mmCIF file of C-alpha atoms in Angstrom:
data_model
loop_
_atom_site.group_PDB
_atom_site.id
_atom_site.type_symbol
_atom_site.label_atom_id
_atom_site.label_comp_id
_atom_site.label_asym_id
_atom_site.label_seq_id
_atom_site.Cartn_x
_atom_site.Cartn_y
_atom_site.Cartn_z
ATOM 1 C CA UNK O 152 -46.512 -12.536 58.538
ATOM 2 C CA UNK O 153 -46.643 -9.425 60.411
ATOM 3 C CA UNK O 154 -44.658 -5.638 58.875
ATOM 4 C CA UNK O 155 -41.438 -6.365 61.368
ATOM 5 C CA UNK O 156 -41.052 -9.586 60.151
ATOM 6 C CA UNK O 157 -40.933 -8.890 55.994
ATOM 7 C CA UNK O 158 -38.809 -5.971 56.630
ATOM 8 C CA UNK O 159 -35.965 -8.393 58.350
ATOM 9 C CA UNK O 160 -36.164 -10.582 55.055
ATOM 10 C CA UNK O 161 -35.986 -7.784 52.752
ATOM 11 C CA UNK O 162 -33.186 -6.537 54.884
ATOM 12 C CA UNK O 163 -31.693 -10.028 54.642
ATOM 13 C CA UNK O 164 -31.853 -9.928 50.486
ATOM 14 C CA UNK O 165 -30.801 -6.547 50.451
ATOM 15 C CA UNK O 166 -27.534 -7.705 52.415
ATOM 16 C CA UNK O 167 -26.947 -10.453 49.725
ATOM 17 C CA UNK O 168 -27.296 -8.398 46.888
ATOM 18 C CA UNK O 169 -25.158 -6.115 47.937
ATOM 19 C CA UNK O 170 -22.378 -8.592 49.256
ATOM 20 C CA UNK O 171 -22.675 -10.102 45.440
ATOM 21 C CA UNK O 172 -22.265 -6.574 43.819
ATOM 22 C CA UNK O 173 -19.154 -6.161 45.989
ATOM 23 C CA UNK O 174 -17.676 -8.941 44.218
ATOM 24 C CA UNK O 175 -18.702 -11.471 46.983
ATOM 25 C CA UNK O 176 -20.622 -14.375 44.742
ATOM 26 C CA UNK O 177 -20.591 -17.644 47.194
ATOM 27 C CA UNK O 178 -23.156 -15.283 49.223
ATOM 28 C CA UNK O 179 -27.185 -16.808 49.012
ATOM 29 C CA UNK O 180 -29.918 -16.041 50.623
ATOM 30 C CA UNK O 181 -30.778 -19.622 51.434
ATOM 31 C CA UNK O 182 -33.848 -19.333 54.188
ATOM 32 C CA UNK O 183 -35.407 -22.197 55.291
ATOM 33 C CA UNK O 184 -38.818 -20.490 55.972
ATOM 34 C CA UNK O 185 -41.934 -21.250 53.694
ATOM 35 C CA UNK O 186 -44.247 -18.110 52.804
ATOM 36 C CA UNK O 187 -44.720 -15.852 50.369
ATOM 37 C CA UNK O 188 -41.022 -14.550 50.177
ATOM 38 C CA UNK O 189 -39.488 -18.136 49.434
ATOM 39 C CA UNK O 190 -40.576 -17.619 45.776
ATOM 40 C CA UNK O 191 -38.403 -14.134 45.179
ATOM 41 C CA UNK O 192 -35.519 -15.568 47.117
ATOM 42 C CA UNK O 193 -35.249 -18.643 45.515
ATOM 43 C CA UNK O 194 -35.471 -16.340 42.441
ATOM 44 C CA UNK O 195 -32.588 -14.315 43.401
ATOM 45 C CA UNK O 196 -30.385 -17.361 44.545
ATOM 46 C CA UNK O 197 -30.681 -18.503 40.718
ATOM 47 C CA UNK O 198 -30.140 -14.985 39.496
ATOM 48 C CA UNK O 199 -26.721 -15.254 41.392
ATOM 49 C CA UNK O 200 -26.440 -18.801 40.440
ATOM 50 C CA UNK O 201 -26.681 -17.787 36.753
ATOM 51 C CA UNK O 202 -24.256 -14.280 37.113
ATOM 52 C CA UNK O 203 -21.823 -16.546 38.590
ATOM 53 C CA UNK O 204 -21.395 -19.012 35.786
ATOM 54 C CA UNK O 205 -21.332 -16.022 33.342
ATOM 55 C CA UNK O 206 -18.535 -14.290 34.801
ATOM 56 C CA UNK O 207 -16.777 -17.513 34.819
ATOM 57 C CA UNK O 208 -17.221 -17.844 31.358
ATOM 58 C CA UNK O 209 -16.423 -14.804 30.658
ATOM 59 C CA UNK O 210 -12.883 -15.080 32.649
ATOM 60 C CA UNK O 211 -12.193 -18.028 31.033
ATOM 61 C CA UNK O 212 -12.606 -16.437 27.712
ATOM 62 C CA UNK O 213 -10.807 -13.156 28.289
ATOM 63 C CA UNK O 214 -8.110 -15.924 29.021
ATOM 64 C CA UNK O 215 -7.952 -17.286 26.184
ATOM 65 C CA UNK O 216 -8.292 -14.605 23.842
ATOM 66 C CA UNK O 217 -5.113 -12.345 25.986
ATOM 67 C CA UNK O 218 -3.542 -15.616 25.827
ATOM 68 C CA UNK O 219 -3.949 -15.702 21.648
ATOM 69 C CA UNK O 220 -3.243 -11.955 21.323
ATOM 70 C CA UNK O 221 0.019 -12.551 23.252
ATOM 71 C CA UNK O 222 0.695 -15.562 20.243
ATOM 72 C CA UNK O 223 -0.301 -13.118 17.486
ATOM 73 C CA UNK O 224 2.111 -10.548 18.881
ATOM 74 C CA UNK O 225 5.281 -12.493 19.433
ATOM 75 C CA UNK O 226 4.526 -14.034 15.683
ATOM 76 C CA UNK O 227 3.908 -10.213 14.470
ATOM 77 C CA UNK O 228 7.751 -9.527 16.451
ATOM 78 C CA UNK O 229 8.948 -12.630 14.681
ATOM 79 C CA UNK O 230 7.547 -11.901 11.136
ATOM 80 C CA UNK O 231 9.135 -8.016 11.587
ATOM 81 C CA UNK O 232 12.535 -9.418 12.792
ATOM 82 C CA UNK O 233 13.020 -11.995 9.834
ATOM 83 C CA UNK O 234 11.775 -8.939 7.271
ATOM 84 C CA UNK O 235 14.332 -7.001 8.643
ATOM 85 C CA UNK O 236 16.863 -9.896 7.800
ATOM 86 C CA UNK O 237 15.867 -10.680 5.031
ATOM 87 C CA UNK O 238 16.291 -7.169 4.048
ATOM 88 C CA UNK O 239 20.056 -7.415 4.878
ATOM 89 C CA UNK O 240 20.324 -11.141 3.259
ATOM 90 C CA UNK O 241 18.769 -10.365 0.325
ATOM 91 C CA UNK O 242 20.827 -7.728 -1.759
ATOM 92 C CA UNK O 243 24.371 -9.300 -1.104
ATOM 93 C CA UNK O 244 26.439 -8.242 -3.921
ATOM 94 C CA UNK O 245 29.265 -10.106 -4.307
ATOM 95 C CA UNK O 246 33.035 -10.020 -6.028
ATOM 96 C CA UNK O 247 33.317 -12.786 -8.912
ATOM 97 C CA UNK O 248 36.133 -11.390 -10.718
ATOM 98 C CA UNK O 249 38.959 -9.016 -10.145
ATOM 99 C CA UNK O 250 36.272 -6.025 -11.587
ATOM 100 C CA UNK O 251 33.226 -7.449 -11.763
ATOM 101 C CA UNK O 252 30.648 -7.585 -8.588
ATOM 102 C CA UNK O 253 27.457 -9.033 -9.535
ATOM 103 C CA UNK O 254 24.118 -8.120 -7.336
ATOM 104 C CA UNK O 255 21.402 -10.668 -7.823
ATOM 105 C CA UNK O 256 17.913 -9.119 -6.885
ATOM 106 C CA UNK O 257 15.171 -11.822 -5.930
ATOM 107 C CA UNK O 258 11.957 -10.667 -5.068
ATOM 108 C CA UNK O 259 10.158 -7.288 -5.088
ATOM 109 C CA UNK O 260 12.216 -3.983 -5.458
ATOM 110 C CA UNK O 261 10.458 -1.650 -2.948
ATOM 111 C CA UNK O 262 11.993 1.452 -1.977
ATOM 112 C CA UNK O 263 13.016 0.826 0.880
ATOM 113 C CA UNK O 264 14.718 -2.238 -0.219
ATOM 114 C CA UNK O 265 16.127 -0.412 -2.984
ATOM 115 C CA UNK O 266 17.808 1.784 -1.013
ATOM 116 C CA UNK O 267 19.698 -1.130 0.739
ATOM 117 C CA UNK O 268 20.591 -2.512 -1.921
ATOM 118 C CA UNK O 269 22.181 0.678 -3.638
ATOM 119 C CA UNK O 270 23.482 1.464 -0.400
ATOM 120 C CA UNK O 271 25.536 -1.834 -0.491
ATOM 121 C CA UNK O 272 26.250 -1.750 -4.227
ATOM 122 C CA UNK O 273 27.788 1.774 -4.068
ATOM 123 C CA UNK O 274 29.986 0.373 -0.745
ATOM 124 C CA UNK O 275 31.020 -2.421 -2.395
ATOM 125 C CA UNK O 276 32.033 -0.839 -5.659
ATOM 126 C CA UNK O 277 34.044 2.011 -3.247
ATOM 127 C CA UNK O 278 35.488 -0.797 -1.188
ATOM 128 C CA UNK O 279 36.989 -3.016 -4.188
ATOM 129 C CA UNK O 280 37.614 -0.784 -6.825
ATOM 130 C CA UNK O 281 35.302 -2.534 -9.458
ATOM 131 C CA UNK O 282 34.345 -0.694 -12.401
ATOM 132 C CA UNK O 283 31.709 -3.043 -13.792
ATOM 133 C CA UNK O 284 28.781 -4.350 -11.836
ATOM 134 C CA UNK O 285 26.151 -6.658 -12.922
ATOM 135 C CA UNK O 286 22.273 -6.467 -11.775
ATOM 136 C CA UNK O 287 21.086 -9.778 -12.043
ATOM 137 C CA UNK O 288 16.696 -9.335 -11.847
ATOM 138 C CA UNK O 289 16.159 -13.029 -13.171
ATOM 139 C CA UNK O 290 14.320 -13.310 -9.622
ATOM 140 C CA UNK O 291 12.149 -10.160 -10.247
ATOM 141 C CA UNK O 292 8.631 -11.356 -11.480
ATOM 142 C CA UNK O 293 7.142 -7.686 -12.406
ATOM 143 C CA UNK O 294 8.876 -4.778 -13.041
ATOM 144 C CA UNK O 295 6.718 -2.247 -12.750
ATOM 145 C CA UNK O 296 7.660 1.656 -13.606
ATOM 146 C CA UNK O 297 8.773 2.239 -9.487
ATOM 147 C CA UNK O 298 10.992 -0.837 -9.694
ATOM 148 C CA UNK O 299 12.304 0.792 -13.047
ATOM 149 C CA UNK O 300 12.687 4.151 -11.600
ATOM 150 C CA UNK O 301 14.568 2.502 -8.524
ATOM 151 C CA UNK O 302 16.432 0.801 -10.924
ATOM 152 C CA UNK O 303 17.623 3.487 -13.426
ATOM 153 C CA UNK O 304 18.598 5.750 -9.898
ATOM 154 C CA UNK O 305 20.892 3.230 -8.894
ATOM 155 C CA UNK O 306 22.789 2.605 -11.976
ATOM 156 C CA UNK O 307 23.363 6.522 -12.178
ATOM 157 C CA UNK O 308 24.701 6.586 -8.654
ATOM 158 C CA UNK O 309 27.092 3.776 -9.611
ATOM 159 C CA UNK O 310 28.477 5.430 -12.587
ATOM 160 C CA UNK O 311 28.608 8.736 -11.016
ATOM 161 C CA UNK O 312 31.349 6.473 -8.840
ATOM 162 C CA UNK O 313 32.692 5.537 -12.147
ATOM 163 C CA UNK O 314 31.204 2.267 -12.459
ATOM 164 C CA UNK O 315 29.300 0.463 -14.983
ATOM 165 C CA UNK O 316 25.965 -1.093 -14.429
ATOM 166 C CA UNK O 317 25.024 -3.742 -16.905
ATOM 167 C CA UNK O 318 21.335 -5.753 -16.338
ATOM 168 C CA UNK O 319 20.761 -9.013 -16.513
ATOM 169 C CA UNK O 320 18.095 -11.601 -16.376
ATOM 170 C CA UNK O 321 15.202 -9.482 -18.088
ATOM 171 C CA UNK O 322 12.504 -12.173 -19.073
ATOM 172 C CA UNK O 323 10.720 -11.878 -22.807
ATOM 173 C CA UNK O 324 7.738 -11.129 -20.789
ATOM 174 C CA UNK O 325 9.475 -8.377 -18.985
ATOM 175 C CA UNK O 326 10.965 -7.022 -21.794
ATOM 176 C CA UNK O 327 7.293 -6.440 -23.958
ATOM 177 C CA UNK O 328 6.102 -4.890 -20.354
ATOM 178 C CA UNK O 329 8.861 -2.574 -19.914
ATOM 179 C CA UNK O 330 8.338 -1.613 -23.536
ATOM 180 C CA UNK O 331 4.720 -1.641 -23.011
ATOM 181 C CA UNK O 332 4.852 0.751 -20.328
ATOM 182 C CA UNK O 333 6.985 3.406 -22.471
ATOM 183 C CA UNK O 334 9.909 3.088 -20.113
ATOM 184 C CA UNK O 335 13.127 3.837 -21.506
ATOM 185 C CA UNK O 336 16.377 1.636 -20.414
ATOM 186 C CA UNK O 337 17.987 2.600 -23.675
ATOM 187 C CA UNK O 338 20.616 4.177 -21.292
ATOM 188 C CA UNK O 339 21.639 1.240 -19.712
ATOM 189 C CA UNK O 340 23.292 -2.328 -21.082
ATOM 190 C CA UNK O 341 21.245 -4.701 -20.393
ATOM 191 C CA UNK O 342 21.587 -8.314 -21.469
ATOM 192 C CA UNK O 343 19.343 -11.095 -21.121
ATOM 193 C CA UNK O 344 20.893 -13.523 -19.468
ATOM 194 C CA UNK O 345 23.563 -13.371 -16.488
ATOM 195 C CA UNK O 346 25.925 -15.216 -18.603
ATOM 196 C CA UNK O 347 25.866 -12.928 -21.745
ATOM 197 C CA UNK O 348 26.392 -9.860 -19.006
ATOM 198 C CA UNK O 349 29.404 -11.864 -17.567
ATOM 199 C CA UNK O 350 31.050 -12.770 -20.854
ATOM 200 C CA UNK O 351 30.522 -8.294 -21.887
ATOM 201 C CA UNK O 352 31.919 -7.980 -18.376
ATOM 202 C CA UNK O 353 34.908 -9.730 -18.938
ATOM 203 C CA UNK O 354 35.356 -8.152 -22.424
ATOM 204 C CA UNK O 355 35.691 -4.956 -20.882
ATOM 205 C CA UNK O 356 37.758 -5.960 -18.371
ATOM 206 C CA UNK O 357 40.383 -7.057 -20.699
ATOM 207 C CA UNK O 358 40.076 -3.625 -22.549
ATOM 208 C CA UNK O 359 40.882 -2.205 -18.788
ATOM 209 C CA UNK O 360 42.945 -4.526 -17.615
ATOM 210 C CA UNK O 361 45.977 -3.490 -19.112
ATOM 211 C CA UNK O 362 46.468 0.122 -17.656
ATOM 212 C CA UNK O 363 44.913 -1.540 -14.386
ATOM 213 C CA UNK O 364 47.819 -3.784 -14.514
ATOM 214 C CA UNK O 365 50.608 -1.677 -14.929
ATOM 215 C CA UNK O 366 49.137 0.540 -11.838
ATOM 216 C CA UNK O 367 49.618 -2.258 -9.705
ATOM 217 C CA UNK O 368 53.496 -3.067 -11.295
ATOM 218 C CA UNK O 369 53.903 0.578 -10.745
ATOM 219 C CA UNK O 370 52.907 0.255 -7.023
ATOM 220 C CA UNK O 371 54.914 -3.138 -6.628
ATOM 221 C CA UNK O 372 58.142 -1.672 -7.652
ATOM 222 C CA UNK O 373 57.486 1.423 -5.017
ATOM 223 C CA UNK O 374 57.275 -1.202 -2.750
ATOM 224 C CA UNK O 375 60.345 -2.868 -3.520
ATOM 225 C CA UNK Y 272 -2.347 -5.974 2.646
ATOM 226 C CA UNK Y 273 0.861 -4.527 0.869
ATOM 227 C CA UNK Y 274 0.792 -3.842 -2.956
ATOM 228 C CA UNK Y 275 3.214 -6.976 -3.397
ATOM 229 C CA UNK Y 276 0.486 -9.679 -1.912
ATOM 230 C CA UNK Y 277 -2.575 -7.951 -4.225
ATOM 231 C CA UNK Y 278 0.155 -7.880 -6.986
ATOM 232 C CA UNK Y 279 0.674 -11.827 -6.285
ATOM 233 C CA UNK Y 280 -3.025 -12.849 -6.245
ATOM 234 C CA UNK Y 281 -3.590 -11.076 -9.279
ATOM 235 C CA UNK Y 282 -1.000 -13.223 -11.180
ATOM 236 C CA UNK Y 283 -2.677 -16.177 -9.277
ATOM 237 C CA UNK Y 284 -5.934 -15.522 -10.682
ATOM 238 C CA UNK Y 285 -4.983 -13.980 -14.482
ATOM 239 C CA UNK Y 286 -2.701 -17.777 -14.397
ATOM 240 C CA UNK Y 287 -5.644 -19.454 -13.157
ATOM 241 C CA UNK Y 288 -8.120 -18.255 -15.525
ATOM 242 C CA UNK Y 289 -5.759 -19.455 -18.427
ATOM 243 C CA UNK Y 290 -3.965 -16.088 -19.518
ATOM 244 C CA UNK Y 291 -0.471 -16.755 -20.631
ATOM 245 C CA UNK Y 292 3.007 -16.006 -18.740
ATOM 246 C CA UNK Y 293 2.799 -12.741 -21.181
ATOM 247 C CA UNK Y 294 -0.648 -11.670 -20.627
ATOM 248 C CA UNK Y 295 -0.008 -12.267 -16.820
ATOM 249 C CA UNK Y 296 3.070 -10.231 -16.593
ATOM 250 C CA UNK Y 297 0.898 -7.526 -18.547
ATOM 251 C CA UNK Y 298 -1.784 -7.807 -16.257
ATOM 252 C CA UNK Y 299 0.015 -7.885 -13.352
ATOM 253 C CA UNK Y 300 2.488 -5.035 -14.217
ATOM 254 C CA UNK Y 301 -0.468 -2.893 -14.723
ATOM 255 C CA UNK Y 302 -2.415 -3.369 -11.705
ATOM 256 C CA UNK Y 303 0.966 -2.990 -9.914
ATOM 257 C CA UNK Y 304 0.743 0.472 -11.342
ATOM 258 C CA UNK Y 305 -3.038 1.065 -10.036
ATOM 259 C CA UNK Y 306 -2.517 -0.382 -6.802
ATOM 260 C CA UNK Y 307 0.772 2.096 -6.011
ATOM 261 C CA UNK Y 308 -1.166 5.251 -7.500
ATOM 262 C CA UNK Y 309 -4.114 3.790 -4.421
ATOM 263 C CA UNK Y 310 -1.012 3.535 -1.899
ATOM 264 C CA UNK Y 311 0.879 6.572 -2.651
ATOM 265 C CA UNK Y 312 -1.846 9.492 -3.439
ATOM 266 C CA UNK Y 313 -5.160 7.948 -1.664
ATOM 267 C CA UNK Y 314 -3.692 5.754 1.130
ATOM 268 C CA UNK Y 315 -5.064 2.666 -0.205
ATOM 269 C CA UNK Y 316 -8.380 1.180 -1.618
ATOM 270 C CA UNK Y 317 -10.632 -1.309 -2.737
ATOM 271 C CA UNK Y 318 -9.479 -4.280 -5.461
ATOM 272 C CA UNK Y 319 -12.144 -6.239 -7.139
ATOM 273 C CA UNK Y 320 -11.287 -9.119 -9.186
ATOM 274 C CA UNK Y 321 -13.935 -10.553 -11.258
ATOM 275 C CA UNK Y 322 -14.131 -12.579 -14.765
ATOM 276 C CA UNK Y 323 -16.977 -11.899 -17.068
ATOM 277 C CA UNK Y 324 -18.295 -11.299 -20.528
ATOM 278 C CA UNK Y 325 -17.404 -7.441 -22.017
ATOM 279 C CA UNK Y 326 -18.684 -6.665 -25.577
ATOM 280 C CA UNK Y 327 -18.423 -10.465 -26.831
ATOM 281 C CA UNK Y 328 -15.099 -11.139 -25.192
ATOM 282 C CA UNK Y 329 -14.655 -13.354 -22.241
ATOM 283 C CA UNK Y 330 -12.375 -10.690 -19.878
ATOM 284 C CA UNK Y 331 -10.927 -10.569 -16.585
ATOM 285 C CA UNK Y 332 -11.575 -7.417 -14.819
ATOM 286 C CA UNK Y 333 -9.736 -5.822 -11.784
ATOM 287 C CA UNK Y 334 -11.324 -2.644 -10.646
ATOM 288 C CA UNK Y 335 -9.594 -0.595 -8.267
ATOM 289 C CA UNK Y 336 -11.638 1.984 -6.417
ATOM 290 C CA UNK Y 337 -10.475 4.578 -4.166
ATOM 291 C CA UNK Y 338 -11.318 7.573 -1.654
ATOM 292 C CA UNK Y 339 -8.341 9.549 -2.530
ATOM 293 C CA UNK Y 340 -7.889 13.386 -3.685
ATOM 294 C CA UNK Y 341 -8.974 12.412 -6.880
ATOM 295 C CA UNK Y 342 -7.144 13.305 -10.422
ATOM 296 C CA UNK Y 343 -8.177 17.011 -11.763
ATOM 297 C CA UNK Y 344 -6.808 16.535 -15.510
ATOM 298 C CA UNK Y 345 -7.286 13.374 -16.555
ATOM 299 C CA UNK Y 346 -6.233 14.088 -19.747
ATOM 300 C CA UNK Y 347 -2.571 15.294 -18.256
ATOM 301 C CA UNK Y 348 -2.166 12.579 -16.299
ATOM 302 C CA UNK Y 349 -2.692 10.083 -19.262
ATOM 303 C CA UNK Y 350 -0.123 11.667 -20.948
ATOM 304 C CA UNK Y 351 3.420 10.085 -20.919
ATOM 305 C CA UNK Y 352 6.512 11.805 -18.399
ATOM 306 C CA UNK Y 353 3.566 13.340 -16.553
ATOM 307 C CA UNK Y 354 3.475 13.113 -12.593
ATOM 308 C CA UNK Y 355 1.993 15.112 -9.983
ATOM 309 C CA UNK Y 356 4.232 13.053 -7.810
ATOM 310 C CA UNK Y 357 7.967 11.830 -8.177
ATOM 311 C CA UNK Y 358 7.137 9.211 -9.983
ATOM 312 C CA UNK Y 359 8.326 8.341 -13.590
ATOM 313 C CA UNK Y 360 4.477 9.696 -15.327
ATOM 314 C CA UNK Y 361 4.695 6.426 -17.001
ATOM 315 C CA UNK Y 362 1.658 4.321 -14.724
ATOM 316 C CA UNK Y 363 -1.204 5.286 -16.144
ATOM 317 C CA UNK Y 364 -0.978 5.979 -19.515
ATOM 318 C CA UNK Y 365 1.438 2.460 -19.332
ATOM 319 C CA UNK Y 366 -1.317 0.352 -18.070
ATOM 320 C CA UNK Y 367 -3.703 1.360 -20.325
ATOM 321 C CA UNK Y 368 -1.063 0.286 -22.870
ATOM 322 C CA UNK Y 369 -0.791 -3.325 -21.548
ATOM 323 C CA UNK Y 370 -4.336 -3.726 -20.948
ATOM 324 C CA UNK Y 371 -7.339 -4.239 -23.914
ATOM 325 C CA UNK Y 372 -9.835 -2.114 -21.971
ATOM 326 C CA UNK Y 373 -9.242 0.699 -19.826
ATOM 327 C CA UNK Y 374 -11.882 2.801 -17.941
ATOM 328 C CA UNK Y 375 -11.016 5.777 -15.800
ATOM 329 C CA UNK Y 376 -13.411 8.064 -13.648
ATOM 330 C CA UNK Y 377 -12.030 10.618 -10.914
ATOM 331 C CA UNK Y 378 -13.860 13.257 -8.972
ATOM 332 C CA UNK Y 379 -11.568 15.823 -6.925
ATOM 333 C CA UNK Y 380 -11.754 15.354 -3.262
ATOM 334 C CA UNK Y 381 -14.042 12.073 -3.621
ATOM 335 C CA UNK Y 382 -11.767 9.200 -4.973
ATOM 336 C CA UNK Y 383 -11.099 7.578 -8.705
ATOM 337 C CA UNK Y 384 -12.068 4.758 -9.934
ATOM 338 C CA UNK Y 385 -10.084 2.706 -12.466
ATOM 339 C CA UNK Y 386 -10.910 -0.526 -14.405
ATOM 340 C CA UNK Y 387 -8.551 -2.620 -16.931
ATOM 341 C CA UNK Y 388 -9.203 -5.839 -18.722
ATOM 342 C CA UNK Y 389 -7.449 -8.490 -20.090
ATOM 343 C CA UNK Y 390 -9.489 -10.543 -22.576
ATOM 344 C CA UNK Y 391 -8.991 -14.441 -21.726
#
């Protein structure tokens, strides 16, 4: 094979390997002639053969990993969207009886939820008048300190609006933790169960009742 | 994870390893404590959970470890109403309360390391 001749080939696979580096893979060298070359071009037609497959592969699994990332975020938007509602659904306090709103609090008292809820609590009390409200934490498995802190704020804030906190629902366990823990909730009622809280509720809303009633007369006969 | 899910697998685990609904709620109250003194001053840490044998009693053992600012008086912040923070003062020294052991370690600027136990 004479000097002109080997330089055309290697011209020839330098062509190739370029046109596959530019992106081009169908590109081969594919000669038909039989000498010393055919070995190292054969070579190189695998090599591409090989690179090809790969970056298939590797396509294909890009895919499907964007494609699961693209799941895992719309779940992670879902998951935020039904915390956030949750939020709001789960500190409804609620009117039972013409002074009495009861809050029941399921879950974990974080501050942020803690803040809703007092936030709503203090509303409520404003928007009906109610001097006595009831903290139901049956639904709290551990009260820690924070969620006793969180709790003691928000019973000040009500009766700075004049209303009276009582909790309910505290659990024997509970109650040796809180004590336990050297917290002291000597400052607010508390009562076991939800129905001891509502029977003191409506105690004291007989003791009020009477001047409450006579406001409204009062007002009725303004009106008339 | 959020303090509320460790919180959760430690009652898991003290209720699987046959502690009672009071022992649980002690347990679990006081690693509450630990694990918000990890969130709040060393923004988080490490929670083992183990059961083993301590000084003839069969225990269950939760050792938090953290990288945190550390605690510089000990002794202070074991004392009831005390709180570098705005918190009550009451963690600490109240989880040593509910628990039967209670180890504490600190270095400032390199992280504490605290370990309770319940015996089973």
């Amino acid at each position: 094979m004479n000097i002109k001749n080997a330089k055309k080939r290697i011209d020839n696979i330098e062509d190739v390997l370029a046109t596959v580096a530019a992106g081009d893979l169908e590109a081969r060298i594919q000669s038909d002639i039989e000498d010393d070359f055919s070995g190292i071009e054969a070579a190189i037609d695998l090599l591409i053969d090989d690179l090809t497959d790969e970056l298939k592969n590797r396509k294909k699994i890009q895919n499907e990993l964007e494609e699961k990332l693209k799941k895992i975020q719309e779940q992670q938007k879902t998951i935020v969207q039904q915390q956030e509602d949750l939020m709001e659904l789960s500190s409804p306090v609620t009117k039972v009886w013409d002074n009495i709103l009861i809050l029941p609090v399921i879950g974990t008292l974080d501050s942020q939820r803690t803040q809703i809820m007092m936030e709503n609590l203090l509303h409520k009390i404003v928007e009906t008048g109610c001097t006595i409200s009831i903290l139901d934490i049956t639904g709290v498995p551990t009260v820690d300190t924070q969620v006793a802190n969180h709790l003691l704020k928000t019973v000040s804030s009500a009766r700075l609006l004049g209303a009276e906190c009582i909790i309910s629902g505290i659990s024997p366990a509970i109650a040796q933790t809180i004590v336990h823990l050297g917290i002291d909730l000597s400052s607010i009622k508390t009562k076991a169960t939800l129905q001891d809280a509502m029977i003191y509720a409506m105690k004291q809303k007989e003791r009020v009742a009477p001047g409450h009633k006579s406001d409204l007369l009062y007002l009725d006969d303004e009106v008339e | 994870m959020d303090v509320v899910k460790v919180r959760q697998l430690v009652r898991y685990h003290a209720k699987e390893i046959g502690l009672g609904i009071v022992d649980q709620t002690r347990i679990t109250t006081a690693a509450s404590e630990l694990f918000r003194n990890m969130f709040l001053y060393a923004e988080g840490g490490d929670v083992l959970m183990d059961a083993g044998i301590y000084n003839d009693h069969k225990a269950f053992i939760i050792t938090c470890i953290d990288r945190g600012p550390g605690i510089e008086d000990i002794e202070m912040a074991m004392k009831d109403g005390y709180s570098t923070g705005d918190g009550m003062g009451y963690g600490l020294p109240g989880s040593k309360r509910l628990v039967d052991d209670f180890y504490i370690e600190s270095t400032v600027n390199q992280g504490t390391t605290v370990r309770i136990m319940k015996w089973i």
